[in-house]
Short mmCIF file of C-alpha atoms in Angstrom, two decimals:
data_model
loop_
_atom_site.label_atom_id
_atom_site.label_comp_id
_atom_site.label_asym_id
_atom_site.label_seq_id
_atom_site.Cartn_x
_atom_site.Cartn_y
_atom_site.Cartn_z
CA MET A 75 -64.75 -13.79 12.49
CA TYR A 76 -61.16 -14.85 13.13
CA PRO A 77 -59.72 -18.28 12.34
CA GLU A 78 -58.16 -18.77 15.75
CA ILE A 79 -58.02 -17.21 19.19
CA ASP A 80 -54.66 -18.08 20.65
CA ILE A 81 -54.67 -16.95 24.27
CA SER A 82 -51.67 -18.26 26.17
CA GLN A 83 -51.70 -19.14 29.87
CA GLU A 84 -49.21 -16.34 30.37
CA THR A 85 -51.72 -13.86 28.97
CA GLU A 86 -54.51 -15.27 31.12
CA ASN A 87 -52.32 -14.89 34.22
CA THR A 88 -51.53 -11.30 33.28
CA TYR A 89 -55.23 -10.47 33.16
CA SER A 90 -55.87 -12.16 36.50
CA ASN A 91 -53.00 -10.41 38.25
CA ILE A 92 -53.90 -6.95 36.97
CA ILE A 93 -57.69 -6.80 37.03
CA GLY A 94 -58.80 -9.80 39.05
CA ASP A 95 -62.24 -11.26 38.40
CA GLU A 96 -65.40 -9.16 38.49
CA THR A 97 -67.31 -12.17 39.74
CA ASN A 98 -65.02 -12.60 42.75
CA ASN A 99 -66.85 -11.59 45.93
CA ASN A 100 -63.58 -11.36 47.85
CA LYS A 101 -62.38 -8.31 45.92
CA ILE A 102 -59.70 -6.22 47.60
CA THR A 103 -60.77 -3.31 49.77
CA SER A 104 -61.62 -0.12 47.87
CA SER A 105 -61.37 3.54 48.74
CA HIS A 106 -63.29 6.54 47.38
CA ARG A 107 -61.97 9.58 45.54
CA ASN A 108 -64.31 12.31 44.27
CA GLY A 109 -67.18 9.88 44.45
CA ILE A 110 -65.35 7.27 42.35
CA VAL A 111 -64.46 3.85 43.75
CA ILE A 112 -60.68 3.47 43.61
CA ASN A 113 -58.95 0.12 44.11
CA PRO A 114 -55.45 0.33 45.62
CA GLY A 115 -52.97 0.07 42.80
CA THR A 116 -49.50 0.91 41.60
CA PRO A 117 -48.31 4.52 41.17
CA ILE A 118 -49.20 4.52 37.46
CA GLN A 119 -52.57 2.89 38.10
CA GLU A 120 -53.25 5.47 40.81
CA PHE A 121 -52.29 8.25 38.39
CA TYR A 122 -54.85 7.05 35.83
CA ALA A 123 -57.58 6.36 38.43
CA GLY A 124 -60.56 8.64 37.85
CA GLN A 125 -58.94 10.27 34.79
CA LYS A 126 -60.72 11.22 31.58
CA ILE A 127 -58.55 10.54 28.54
CA PHE A 128 -58.83 11.90 25.00
CA ILE A 129 -57.29 9.73 22.26
CA THR A 130 -56.89 10.51 18.57
CA GLY A 131 -56.01 7.70 16.17
CA GLY A 132 -57.69 5.13 18.38
CA THR A 133 -58.97 3.03 15.47
CA GLY A 134 -55.43 2.47 14.15
CA PHE A 135 -52.99 -0.31 14.98
CA LEU A 136 -51.23 1.45 17.87
CA GLY A 137 -54.44 3.11 19.06
CA LYS A 138 -56.34 -0.17 19.45
CA ILE A 139 -53.68 -1.66 21.71
CA LEU A 140 -53.48 1.60 23.67
CA ILE A 141 -57.23 1.56 24.40
CA GLU A 142 -57.22 -2.13 25.32
CA LYS A 143 -54.22 -1.75 27.62
CA LEU A 144 -55.59 1.32 29.38
CA LEU A 145 -58.95 -0.35 30.02
CA ARG A 146 -57.35 -3.57 31.19
CA SER A 147 -54.43 -2.35 33.27
CA CYS A 148 -55.96 0.89 34.58
CA PRO A 149 -59.44 -0.38 35.46
CA ASP A 150 -60.26 2.65 37.63
CA LEU A 151 -59.89 5.24 34.88
CA SER A 152 -63.11 7.18 34.40
CA THR A 153 -63.62 7.71 30.66
CA ILE A 154 -61.87 7.41 27.30
CA TYR A 155 -63.06 9.93 24.71
CA LEU A 156 -62.21 8.49 21.32
CA LEU A 157 -62.03 10.72 18.23
CA ILE A 158 -63.59 8.81 15.33
CA ARG A 159 -64.07 9.92 11.75
CA PRO A 160 -67.44 8.93 10.25
CA LYS A 161 -67.45 7.17 6.89
CA LYS A 162 -70.11 7.22 4.20
CA GLU A 163 -71.51 3.84 5.13
CA LYS A 164 -70.75 3.98 8.89
CA ASN A 165 -71.38 6.55 11.60
CA VAL A 166 -69.05 6.89 14.60
CA GLU A 167 -71.07 4.55 16.81
CA ARG A 168 -71.00 1.85 14.15
CA ARG A 169 -67.25 2.29 13.73
CA MET A 170 -66.72 2.07 17.48
CA ASN A 171 -68.80 -1.11 17.61
CA ASP A 172 -66.63 -2.53 14.83
CA LEU A 173 -63.54 -1.55 16.82
CA PHE A 174 -64.63 -3.59 19.83
CA GLU A 175 -65.40 -6.58 17.63
CA ASP A 176 -61.65 -6.93 17.10
CA LEU A 177 -60.08 -10.08 18.52
CA ILE A 178 -57.86 -8.17 20.95
CA PHE A 179 -60.92 -7.23 23.03
CA GLU A 180 -62.22 -10.79 23.39
CA VAL A 181 -60.60 -11.49 26.74
CA MET A 182 -61.62 -8.04 27.99
CA LYS A 183 -65.23 -8.93 27.22
CA GLU A 184 -64.87 -12.07 29.28
CA LYS A 185 -63.00 -10.58 32.23
CA MET A 186 -64.51 -7.06 32.26
CA PRO A 187 -67.83 -7.27 30.37
CA LYS A 188 -68.87 -3.74 31.40
CA PHE A 189 -65.85 -1.93 29.99
CA ARG A 190 -67.75 -0.49 27.01
CA HIS A 191 -69.50 2.21 29.02
CA LYS A 192 -66.12 3.83 29.71
CA VAL A 193 -65.50 4.61 26.04
CA VAL A 194 -67.31 7.56 24.44
CA ALA A 195 -67.16 8.19 20.70
CA ILE A 196 -66.48 11.79 19.65
CA GLU A 197 -67.20 12.58 16.02
CA GLY A 198 -64.30 14.35 14.36
CA ASP A 199 -61.77 14.30 11.55
CA CYS A 200 -58.06 15.11 11.76
CA THR A 201 -58.06 16.33 8.16
CA LEU A 202 -60.51 19.14 9.05
CA GLU A 203 -59.84 22.39 10.82
CA GLY A 204 -60.40 22.19 14.56
CA LEU A 205 -60.42 18.38 14.27
CA GLY A 206 -63.95 18.69 12.84
CA LEU A 207 -65.35 18.90 16.36
CA SER A 208 -68.81 20.26 17.07
CA SER A 209 -68.98 23.16 19.54
CA SER A 210 -70.70 20.94 22.14
CA ASP A 211 -68.09 18.17 21.85
CA ARG A 212 -65.29 20.72 22.06
CA GLU A 213 -66.79 22.18 25.22
CA LEU A 214 -67.18 18.67 26.66
CA LEU A 215 -63.53 17.83 26.04
CA ILE A 216 -62.31 21.17 27.43
CA ARG A 217 -64.41 20.69 30.55
CA GLU A 218 -63.63 17.03 31.26
CA VAL A 219 -60.32 15.81 29.77
CA THR A 220 -57.25 15.42 31.98
CA ILE A 221 -54.91 13.36 29.74
CA ILE A 222 -54.37 13.47 25.95
CA PHE A 223 -52.74 10.93 23.64
CA HIS A 224 -52.37 12.39 20.14
CA VAL A 225 -51.73 9.22 18.13
CA ALA A 226 -53.47 10.08 14.85
CA ALA A 227 -51.26 10.29 11.76
CA THR A 228 -51.15 9.22 8.16
CA VAL A 229 -48.47 6.53 7.99
CA ARG A 230 -48.36 6.32 4.19
CA PHE A 231 -44.82 7.20 3.22
CA ASP A 232 -45.90 8.38 -0.24
CA GLU A 233 -48.90 10.44 0.94
CA LYS A 234 -49.47 13.69 -0.94
CA LEU A 235 -47.86 16.55 0.95
CA LYS A 236 -51.10 18.53 1.31
CA THR A 237 -52.85 15.57 2.98
CA ALA A 238 -49.84 14.68 5.14
CA VAL A 239 -49.59 18.29 6.35
CA ALA A 240 -53.30 18.37 7.23
CA ILE A 241 -53.20 15.15 9.26
CA ASN A 242 -49.72 15.21 10.75
CA ILE A 243 -49.18 18.95 11.36
CA ARG A 244 -52.47 20.83 11.41
CA SER A 245 -54.15 18.24 13.66
CA THR A 246 -51.20 18.62 16.06
CA ALA A 247 -51.75 22.39 16.04
CA ASP A 248 -55.45 21.86 16.77
CA ILE A 249 -54.68 19.46 19.63
CA LEU A 250 -52.30 21.98 21.22
CA GLU A 251 -54.87 24.76 20.99
CA LEU A 252 -57.47 22.45 22.51
CA GLY A 253 -55.12 21.50 25.32
CA LYS A 254 -54.45 25.12 26.23
CA ASP A 255 -58.13 25.55 27.06
CA MET A 256 -58.24 22.47 29.31
CA GLN A 257 -57.92 23.64 32.91
CA LYS A 258 -57.74 20.08 34.26
CA LEU A 259 -55.06 18.85 31.86
CA LYS A 260 -52.35 16.85 33.67
CA SER A 261 -50.44 15.33 30.77
CA MET A 262 -50.35 15.38 26.97
CA ILE A 263 -48.30 13.06 24.76
CA HIS A 264 -47.66 13.79 21.10
CA VAL A 265 -46.79 10.54 19.32
CA SER A 266 -44.15 11.19 16.68
CA THR A 267 -41.70 8.70 15.14
CA ALA A 268 -38.07 7.84 15.80
CA TYR A 269 -37.41 8.70 12.14
CA ALA A 270 -38.89 12.21 12.18
CA ASN A 271 -35.33 13.54 12.27
CA CYS A 272 -33.84 10.99 9.89
CA ASN A 273 -32.02 13.82 8.13
CA GLN A 274 -29.66 13.54 11.11
CA LYS A 275 -27.35 10.56 11.58
CA LYS A 276 -27.48 10.80 15.37
CA ILE A 277 -30.96 11.26 16.79
CA GLU A 278 -31.06 12.41 20.40
CA GLU A 279 -33.97 12.90 22.78
CA LYS A 280 -34.17 16.60 22.06
CA LEU A 281 -35.96 19.08 19.80
CA TYR A 282 -34.45 20.03 16.45
CA THR A 283 -34.74 23.04 14.17
CA TYR A 284 -35.49 22.79 10.44
CA PRO A 285 -34.90 24.78 7.23
CA ILE A 286 -38.62 25.59 7.00
CA GLU A 287 -40.91 26.54 9.87
CA SER A 288 -44.13 24.61 10.50
CA GLU A 289 -46.32 27.74 10.32
CA ASP A 290 -44.80 28.67 6.95
CA LEU A 291 -45.45 25.19 5.59
CA LEU A 292 -49.08 25.34 6.76
CA LYS A 293 -49.56 28.66 4.94
CA LEU A 294 -47.82 27.32 1.85
CA VAL A 295 -50.08 24.28 1.41
CA GLU A 296 -53.17 26.38 2.10
CA CYS A 297 -52.31 28.95 -0.58
CA LEU A 298 -50.96 26.82 -3.44
CA PRO A 299 -53.00 24.49 -5.70
CA GLU A 300 -52.43 20.81 -5.02
CA GLU A 301 -50.87 20.15 -8.43
CA VAL A 302 -48.26 22.85 -7.78
CA ILE A 303 -47.55 21.41 -4.32
CA ASP A 304 -47.07 17.94 -5.83
CA GLU A 305 -44.60 19.37 -8.34
CA ILE A 306 -42.44 21.14 -5.76
CA THR A 307 -42.72 18.49 -3.03
CA PRO A 308 -39.22 16.99 -3.67
CA LYS A 309 -37.67 20.44 -3.15
CA ILE A 310 -39.74 21.15 -0.04
CA ILE A 311 -38.99 17.91 1.78
CA SER A 312 -35.32 18.28 0.84
CA SER A 313 -33.19 15.79 2.82
CA TRP A 314 -36.15 13.76 4.13
CA PRO A 315 -36.95 10.56 2.19
CA ASN A 316 -40.74 10.98 2.18
CA THR A 317 -43.64 13.20 3.20
CA TYR A 318 -44.39 11.11 6.29
CA ALA A 319 -41.04 11.65 8.03
CA PHE A 320 -40.94 15.28 6.89
CA THR A 321 -44.37 16.22 8.22
CA LYS A 322 -43.79 14.38 11.50
CA ALA A 323 -40.62 16.45 11.91
CA LEU A 324 -42.49 19.69 11.20
CA ALA A 325 -45.19 18.62 13.67
CA GLU A 326 -42.43 18.47 16.28
CA ASP A 327 -41.38 21.95 15.17
CA TYR A 328 -44.91 23.20 15.83
CA VAL A 329 -44.82 21.56 19.26
CA ARG A 330 -41.48 23.27 19.98
CA ARG A 331 -42.87 26.67 19.05
CA ARG A 332 -46.35 26.45 20.60
CA ASN A 333 -46.09 24.20 23.66
CA LYS A 334 -45.82 27.04 26.18
CA GLY A 335 -47.55 26.22 29.46
CA LEU A 336 -48.57 22.69 28.49
CA PRO A 337 -47.65 19.49 30.38
CA LEU A 338 -46.45 18.03 27.10
CA GLY A 339 -44.04 15.29 26.06
CA ILE A 340 -43.06 13.71 22.72
CA PHE A 341 -42.99 9.95 22.24
CA ARG A 342 -40.97 8.62 19.27
CA PRO A 343 -41.41 4.89 18.58
CA ALA A 344 -39.26 3.06 16.04
CA ILE A 345 -40.82 0.59 13.52
CA VAL A 346 -43.84 -0.82 15.36
CA VAL A 347 -44.74 -4.45 14.64
CA SER A 348 -46.91 -7.18 16.19
CA THR A 349 -47.49 -7.85 19.89
CA SER A 350 -44.99 -9.89 21.87
CA LYS A 351 -47.25 -11.04 24.73
CA GLU A 352 -50.40 -9.03 25.34
CA PRO A 353 -53.27 -9.04 24.89
CA ILE A 354 -52.54 -11.86 22.40
CA PRO A 355 -49.04 -12.93 21.27
CA GLY A 356 -48.32 -12.20 17.61
CA TRP A 357 -51.40 -10.05 16.91
CA ILE A 358 -51.09 -7.80 13.86
CA ASP A 359 -53.67 -6.17 11.60
CA ASN A 360 -51.63 -4.52 8.84
CA LEU A 361 -48.94 -5.14 6.22
CA TYR A 362 -46.93 -2.00 6.86
CA GLY A 363 -43.13 -2.00 6.78
CA PRO A 364 -41.23 -5.21 7.52
CA THR A 365 -44.46 -7.17 8.06
CA GLY A 366 -45.38 -6.62 4.41
CA VAL A 367 -41.91 -7.79 3.37
CA THR A 368 -42.16 -10.90 5.54
CA ALA A 369 -45.66 -11.72 4.28
CA GLY A 370 -44.58 -11.24 0.66
CA ALA A 371 -41.45 -13.35 1.07
CA SER A 372 -43.24 -16.16 2.93
CA THR A 373 -45.78 -16.51 0.11
CA GLY A 374 -42.96 -16.70 -2.44
CA ILE A 375 -44.00 -13.50 -4.21
CA LEU A 376 -41.28 -11.14 -2.96
CA LYS A 377 -37.82 -12.42 -3.85
CA THR A 378 -35.56 -9.38 -3.61
CA LEU A 379 -35.32 -6.24 -1.51
CA HIS A 380 -32.97 -3.29 -1.66
CA CYS A 381 -31.61 -3.65 1.86
CA ASN A 382 -28.27 -3.65 3.67
CA PRO A 383 -28.25 -6.85 5.76
CA LYS A 384 -25.85 -5.34 8.30
CA VAL A 385 -28.09 -2.36 9.11
CA ASN A 386 -30.02 -2.45 12.39
CA ALA A 387 -33.70 -3.27 11.89
CA ASN A 388 -34.83 -1.22 14.91
CA ILE A 389 -38.28 -2.79 15.27
CA VAL A 390 -40.35 -2.65 18.47
CA PRO A 391 -43.37 -4.78 19.51
CA VAL A 392 -46.59 -2.78 19.74
CA ASP A 393 -47.48 -3.92 23.27
CA LEU A 394 -44.13 -2.78 24.67
CA THR A 395 -44.53 0.47 22.73
CA VAL A 396 -47.94 1.11 24.29
CA ASN A 397 -46.65 0.30 27.78
CA ALA A 398 -43.91 2.90 27.34
CA LEU A 399 -46.43 5.39 25.95
CA ILE A 400 -48.74 5.00 28.94
CA ALA A 401 -45.81 5.32 31.35
CA SER A 402 -44.53 8.43 29.55
CA ALA A 403 -47.79 10.31 30.24
CA TRP A 404 -47.36 9.52 33.94
CA ASP A 405 -43.72 10.60 33.79
CA VAL A 406 -44.54 13.95 32.17
CA ALA A 407 -47.10 14.67 34.89
CA MET A 408 -44.61 13.70 37.62
CA GLN A 409 -41.92 16.09 36.32
CA PRO A 410 -43.52 19.55 36.10
CA THR A 411 -40.11 21.21 35.71
CA ARG A 412 -39.56 19.50 32.34
CA ARG A 413 -41.53 21.83 30.08
CA GLU A 414 -41.16 23.84 26.90
CA GLU A 415 -37.60 23.66 25.46
CA ASP A 416 -36.62 21.12 28.12
CA MET A 417 -39.67 18.93 27.58
CA LEU A 418 -39.40 15.17 27.97
CA ILE A 419 -38.81 13.32 24.70
CA TYR A 420 -38.71 9.53 24.52
CA ASN A 421 -36.91 7.65 21.73
CA PHE A 422 -38.44 4.19 22.06
CA VAL A 423 -36.06 2.08 19.98
CA SER A 424 -34.59 -1.42 20.11
CA SER A 425 -31.20 -0.66 18.57
CA GLU A 426 -29.64 0.42 21.87
CA ASP A 427 -30.73 -2.41 24.18
CA ALA A 428 -31.66 -5.27 21.83
CA PRO A 429 -29.91 -4.72 18.47
CA LEU A 430 -31.10 -6.84 15.56
CA THR A 431 -29.77 -6.59 12.01
CA TRP A 432 -31.92 -7.10 8.92
CA ASN A 433 -29.84 -10.20 8.20
CA GLU A 434 -30.76 -11.68 11.59
CA TYR A 435 -34.37 -10.63 11.02
CA CYS A 436 -34.37 -12.44 7.67
CA ASP A 437 -32.68 -15.60 9.00
CA VAL A 438 -35.05 -16.15 11.91
CA ASN A 439 -38.13 -15.37 9.82
CA THR A 440 -36.98 -17.84 7.17
CA ARG A 441 -36.61 -20.52 9.81
CA TYR A 442 -40.09 -19.99 11.22
CA SER A 443 -41.62 -19.71 7.75
CA ASP A 444 -40.78 -23.40 7.34
CA ILE A 445 -42.65 -24.12 10.59
CA TYR A 446 -45.70 -21.93 9.87
CA PRO A 447 -45.99 -21.84 6.06
CA PRO A 448 -49.09 -20.09 4.67
CA SER A 449 -51.57 -22.36 2.90
CA ASN A 450 -51.88 -20.00 -0.08
CA SER A 451 -48.18 -19.75 -0.97
CA PHE A 452 -47.53 -18.79 -4.57
CA TRP A 453 -44.03 -20.30 -4.48
CA TYR A 454 -41.43 -21.55 -2.02
CA LEU A 455 -39.61 -18.86 -0.03
CA SER A 456 -36.62 -17.65 -2.01
CA PHE A 457 -35.63 -14.21 -0.76
CA LYS A 458 -32.43 -12.19 -0.91
CA MET A 459 -31.46 -8.75 0.35
CA ASN A 460 -29.31 -6.77 -2.07
CA LYS A 461 -27.23 -3.94 -0.68
CA GLN A 462 -26.35 -2.67 -4.14
CA LYS A 463 -29.12 -0.91 -6.04
CA LEU A 464 -27.92 -2.33 -9.38
CA MET A 465 -28.05 -5.93 -8.17
CA HIS A 466 -31.52 -5.35 -6.74
CA THR A 467 -32.70 -3.90 -10.05
CA LEU A 468 -31.32 -6.87 -12.01
CA SER A 469 -32.88 -9.30 -9.52
CA THR A 470 -36.20 -7.50 -9.87
CA LEU A 471 -36.11 -7.89 -13.65
CA VAL A 472 -35.17 -11.57 -13.55
CA LEU A 473 -37.09 -12.78 -10.49
CA HIS A 474 -40.17 -10.54 -10.56
CA LEU A 475 -40.92 -8.92 -13.90
CA LEU A 476 -39.85 -11.73 -16.25
CA PRO A 477 -41.92 -14.45 -14.48
CA ALA A 478 -44.84 -11.99 -14.19
CA PHE A 479 -44.68 -11.28 -17.92
CA ILE A 480 -44.63 -15.01 -18.76
CA VAL A 481 -47.49 -15.88 -16.38
CA ASP A 482 -49.65 -12.94 -17.52
CA THR A 483 -49.03 -13.81 -21.18
CA ILE A 484 -50.21 -17.38 -20.51
CA CYS A 485 -53.29 -16.02 -18.71
CA ILE A 486 -54.14 -13.80 -21.68
CA CYS A 487 -53.77 -16.74 -24.08
CA LEU A 488 -56.14 -18.77 -21.89
CA GLY A 489 -58.67 -15.94 -21.83
CA GLN A 490 -58.01 -15.06 -18.19
CA LYS A 491 -57.32 -11.67 -16.64
CA PRO A 492 -53.59 -10.93 -16.12
CA ARG A 493 -52.79 -9.98 -12.54
CA LEU A 494 -49.16 -10.66 -11.67
CA MET A 495 -47.56 -7.64 -13.38
CA LYS A 496 -50.03 -5.26 -11.75
CA MET A 497 -49.39 -6.87 -8.37
CA TYR A 498 -45.62 -6.47 -8.74
CA GLN A 499 -46.08 -2.82 -9.63
CA LYS A 500 -47.74 -2.30 -6.22
CA ILE A 501 -45.06 -4.36 -4.47
CA HIS A 502 -42.24 -2.40 -6.08
CA LYS A 503 -43.88 0.89 -5.10
CA PHE A 504 -44.08 -0.35 -1.51
CA THR A 505 -40.50 -1.66 -1.35
CA THR A 506 -39.14 1.52 -2.92
CA VAL A 507 -40.57 3.75 -0.21
CA ILE A 508 -39.15 1.60 2.62
CA SER A 509 -35.71 1.00 1.07
CA HIS A 510 -34.29 4.21 2.61
CA PHE A 511 -34.83 2.75 6.09
CA CYS A 512 -33.36 -0.62 5.07
CA THR A 513 -30.15 0.77 3.62
CA ASN A 514 -29.32 3.52 6.13
CA GLU A 515 -28.55 3.40 9.82
CA TRP A 516 -28.94 5.92 12.62
CA VAL A 517 -27.53 6.21 16.12
CA PHE A 518 -30.24 6.85 18.71
CA THR A 519 -30.04 7.90 22.33
CA ASN A 520 -32.75 6.62 24.69
CA GLU A 521 -31.64 7.83 28.10
CA ASN A 522 -35.09 9.24 28.96
CA VAL A 523 -36.69 5.87 28.23
CA ARG A 524 -34.18 4.07 30.42
CA LEU A 525 -34.59 6.57 33.27
CA LEU A 526 -38.37 6.30 32.96
CA PHE A 527 -38.22 2.55 33.48
CA ASP A 528 -35.85 2.96 36.43
CA ARG A 529 -38.21 5.47 38.08
CA MET A 530 -41.13 3.07 37.90
CA ASP A 531 -42.31 0.95 40.81
CA THR A 532 -41.34 -2.74 40.50
CA LYS A 533 -45.00 -3.70 40.10
CA ASP A 534 -45.43 -1.06 37.39
CA GLN A 535 -42.35 -2.44 35.66
CA GLU A 536 -44.17 -5.76 35.51
CA ILE A 537 -47.59 -4.45 34.43
CA PHE A 538 -46.25 -1.83 32.00
CA SER A 539 -43.10 -3.63 30.95
CA PHE A 540 -41.24 -2.06 28.04
CA SER A 541 -37.52 -2.51 28.67
CA MET A 542 -35.87 -4.09 25.63
CA LYS A 543 -32.87 -5.36 27.60
CA ASN A 544 -32.36 -9.10 27.11
CA PHE A 545 -35.35 -9.23 24.77
CA ASN A 546 -35.76 -12.72 23.28
CA TRP A 547 -36.05 -12.09 19.53
CA ASP A 548 -36.14 -15.79 18.65
CA LYS A 549 -39.16 -16.42 20.86
CA TYR A 550 -40.80 -13.27 19.57
CA PHE A 551 -40.45 -14.17 15.89
CA GLU A 552 -42.10 -17.53 16.41
CA THR A 553 -45.29 -15.73 17.47
CA TYR A 554 -44.68 -13.09 14.78
CA LEU A 555 -44.76 -15.60 11.91
CA LYS A 556 -47.65 -17.47 13.51
CA GLY A 557 -49.51 -14.17 13.86
CA ILE A 558 -49.00 -13.25 10.20
CA ARG A 559 -50.41 -16.63 9.21
CA VAL A 560 -53.39 -16.53 11.58
CA TYR A 561 -54.37 -12.85 11.78
CA LEU A 562 -53.38 -11.54 8.34
CA PHE A 563 -53.73 -14.60 6.08
CA LYS A 564 -56.68 -15.94 8.14
CA ASP A 565 -55.13 -19.43 8.05
CA LYS A 566 -56.35 -21.84 10.70
CA LEU A 567 -53.59 -23.67 12.54
CA ASP A 568 -55.52 -26.93 12.27
CA ASN A 569 -54.59 -27.13 8.59
CA LEU A 570 -50.90 -26.54 9.33
CA GLU A 571 -49.82 -30.11 8.45
CA LYS A 572 -51.57 -29.85 5.10
CA SER A 573 -49.79 -26.55 4.47
CA LYS A 574 -46.43 -28.14 5.31
CA VAL A 575 -47.03 -30.91 2.76
CA ARG A 576 -47.76 -28.30 0.10
CA TRP A 577 -44.73 -26.32 1.25
CA GLN A 578 -42.50 -29.37 0.72
CA ARG A 579 -43.85 -29.84 -2.78
CA LEU A 580 -43.13 -26.20 -3.56
CA TYR A 581 -39.61 -26.67 -2.17
CA TRP A 582 -38.83 -29.57 -4.50
CA LEU A 583 -40.44 -27.76 -7.42
CA HIS A 584 -38.26 -24.77 -6.61
CA GLN A 585 -35.15 -26.99 -6.55
CA CYS A 586 -36.08 -28.53 -9.91
CA VAL A 587 -36.49 -25.08 -11.46
CA LYS A 588 -33.09 -24.05 -10.08
CA VAL A 589 -31.44 -27.15 -11.58
CA MET A 590 -33.20 -26.62 -14.91
CA THR A 591 -32.21 -22.94 -14.97
CA PHE A 592 -28.61 -23.82 -14.17
CA THR A 593 -28.55 -26.53 -16.84
CA VAL A 594 -30.00 -24.23 -19.50
CA GLY A 595 -27.57 -21.50 -18.49
CA VAL A 596 -24.57 -23.85 -18.79
CA TRP A 597 -25.85 -25.12 -22.14
CA LEU A 598 -26.24 -21.57 -23.48
CA LEU A 599 -22.76 -20.62 -22.32
CA TRP A 600 -21.35 -23.78 -23.93
CA ARG A 601 -23.14 -22.99 -27.21
CA ILE A 602 -21.86 -19.42 -27.18
CA PHE A 603 -18.33 -20.56 -26.36
CA SER A 604 -18.46 -23.24 -29.09
CA THR A 605 -19.71 -20.71 -31.65
CA VAL A 606 -16.92 -18.29 -30.80
CA LEU A 607 -14.31 -21.06 -31.11
CA SER A 608 -15.66 -22.17 -34.49
CA LEU A 609 -15.48 -18.62 -35.82
CA THR A 610 -11.85 -18.30 -34.77
#
């Protein structure tokens, strides 16, 4: 299915240290708790031992890594109930089977082949009232669940407001109501985003108030026709750049108003990108955010971006994000006095402990693009960030639209279907919605995240490592570019030398075009200057 499985020795050692080998007869001594065999573990592993966990959004990027990490590093947990939305061609069981066919579960299958029985699919849909749960499934969850991770969200920045409200706010309301009926509930984590409160320049680990209340927004979208909502959306979201950030903020507002009596915390990750180490270095399965920019630039398609190079990129690897998320549920349970208005909120960002500007991001990615060039490159990498909107617009016209028009015209003349202009329309739509986060900067506080790490046992700090202090970005981006090539482009590494030869040819072709363009430009200027002189 995948072109390459790149499991490092470091990853293999991590598995061995955490879960051991099921075939080893000399397994460490076990104890029993409520009829369940419990292996001595770290404080966090002990906390999850025997627990029954409910996860929404488990089929998404973050959710997949969360499930894999929980199963691997907390082997004594009892059950994971996974909310899955059925599709026309696939029921929930088929979708769950597809989930476990993903590459990230390959080592789990080898080391813990019986892990599948711990995961139970629950049919539901976050766009429906009550999560679309049947009465029997709802009763099951209420009776059994002890920990909740509400990860589900629509991450499309340009999602229609009505849909974004249904998924990001109403599902949060449904989860809270469900949690209030769970007598065994120990901890609940609502996954938000570090940019939910991007209408503020300083974002602290606290709850904020907003011009519109979450309940009022829910009533508004239920009463008005969708076309009317679309028309007034810019006025409703006001100082937020898109419906995603706005609805995630209002979901936090609902949590603030309705969290009474719940062991609840809010986890706010920054821009989540590929894994750094586990379960596989460089794994990624989507083109969201900066990954889409990097993929577009490395193929020679994307040549300009409206971005301030000096702004902090604030990206975080997904495996570190998941480690912090798992630890935060433990932390919430361990601090019963932190509830309601004083609830624990975690800003998981890199800007405070491992700052990285977009310029540094671009430089290191450019360097590794030469080492791991994609085999299907359209052109040699020629990418520039433009802080000024006008310069970006001019660059778009010259470097994107003009070549697209010429190529599509040639295609039409040859009787082929034009594609480039349509592709650039999609690219420009994508880059427009992310430009706000590339041209603005925020100051974050992350004291709760730092204190959480300090409270952890030294062994837990190793197993669930998430501290960004002294993070090696250069080493990370090598696996990042390799991961984009292998897991997104499906390029085998055994044809890397052939790709490099093609990359060199594209480089010299690119240089020739630059020289020709410069020569023609000088000639045109000379002709214009000569004409003006002759007229005078």
